[in-house]
Amino acid sequence: MSFLFGSRSSKTFKPKKNIPEGTHQYELMKHAAATLGSGNLRLAVMLPEGEDLNEWVAVNTVDFFNQINMLYGTITEFCTEDSCSIMSAGPKYEYHWADGHTVKKPIKCSAPKYIDYLMTWVQDQLDDETLFPSKIDVLIIV
């Protein structure tokens, strides 16, 4: 599921993870968007009365992922395999990728490849019904 760069070369951008219109999660997402735009951060993050905390956190997690995804999409042309050959935070900090399953030993990679791995990993977590169920009040036993 290489979505930022397709097959690591096409630089296509994956559409946002959608919350279906008409669902309770969709209504929570609209509430979050409305309160975030109010300028009152305390109100924006406050659990709406009568709502489930886990569902509220899940909706906001998906929204945050979508926002980060869009933000990164704006810089992909400036951060290429050549121009960003190392994933780092300045000269003292270099990041290596490991997800604990597919890549157990951290590997050195370019910033675009690291972000691709990271965003794919997050997308996989969001798509995991045991972590983020798409149906309300459905208990999945693992």
Short mmCIF file of N, CA and C in Angstrom, two decimals, residues 96-107 117-118 120-122 124-125:
data_model
loop_
_atom_site.label_atom_id
_atom_site.label_comp_id
_atom_site.label_asym_id
_atom_site.label_seq_id
_atom_site.Cartn_x
_atom_site.Cartn_y
_atom_site.Cartn_z
N HIS A 96 15.82 5.80 11.40
CA HIS A 96 15.83 4.56 10.63
C HIS A 96 14.47 3.90 10.81
N TRP A 97 14.01 3.19 9.77
CA TRP A 97 12.67 2.61 9.81
C TRP A 97 12.68 1.17 10.32
N ALA A 98 11.71 0.87 11.19
CA ALA A 98 11.40 -0.49 11.61
C ALA A 98 9.95 -0.48 12.08
N ASP A 99 9.20 -1.49 11.66
CA ASP A 99 7.81 -1.55 12.10
C ASP A 99 7.56 -2.70 13.07
N GLY A 100 8.57 -3.52 13.31
CA GLY A 100 8.43 -4.62 14.25
C GLY A 100 7.85 -5.89 13.65
N HIS A 101 7.29 -5.80 12.45
CA HIS A 101 6.72 -6.98 11.79
C HIS A 101 7.44 -7.28 10.49
N THR A 102 7.26 -6.40 9.51
CA THR A 102 7.89 -6.59 8.20
C THR A 102 9.37 -6.25 8.27
N VAL A 103 9.67 -5.15 8.93
CA VAL A 103 11.06 -4.69 9.08
C VAL A 103 11.36 -4.69 10.57
N LYS A 104 12.08 -5.72 11.01
CA LYS A 104 12.36 -5.85 12.45
C LYS A 104 13.63 -5.11 12.86
N LYS A 105 14.62 -5.12 12.00
CA LYS A 105 15.87 -4.41 12.28
C LYS A 105 15.81 -3.07 11.56
N PRO A 106 16.00 -1.95 12.28
CA PRO A 106 15.91 -0.63 11.65
C PRO A 106 16.80 -0.50 10.42
N ILE A 107 16.21 0.09 9.36
CA ILE A 107 16.94 0.29 8.11
C ILE A 107 17.08 1.78 7.82
N TYR A 117 6.80 4.62 4.27
CA TYR A 117 6.66 3.51 5.22
C TYR A 117 5.76 3.90 6.39
N LEU A 118 6.00 5.08 6.93
CA LEU A 118 5.25 5.55 8.10
C LEU A 118 3.77 5.72 7.78
N THR A 120 2.05 4.45 5.33
CA THR A 120 1.46 3.15 5.02
C THR A 120 1.17 2.39 6.31
N TRP A 121 2.10 2.44 7.27
CA TRP A 121 1.89 1.77 8.55
C TRP A 121 0.68 2.36 9.28
N VAL A 122 0.59 3.69 9.31
CA VAL A 122 -0.55 4.34 9.98
C VAL A 122 -1.84 3.96 9.26
N ASP A 124 -2.51 1.31 7.60
CA ASP A 124 -2.82 -0.08 7.96
C ASP A 124 -3.45 -0.16 9.34
N GLN A 125 -2.97 0.66 10.28
CA GLN A 125 -3.56 0.67 11.63
C GLN A 125 -5.00 1.18 11.57
#
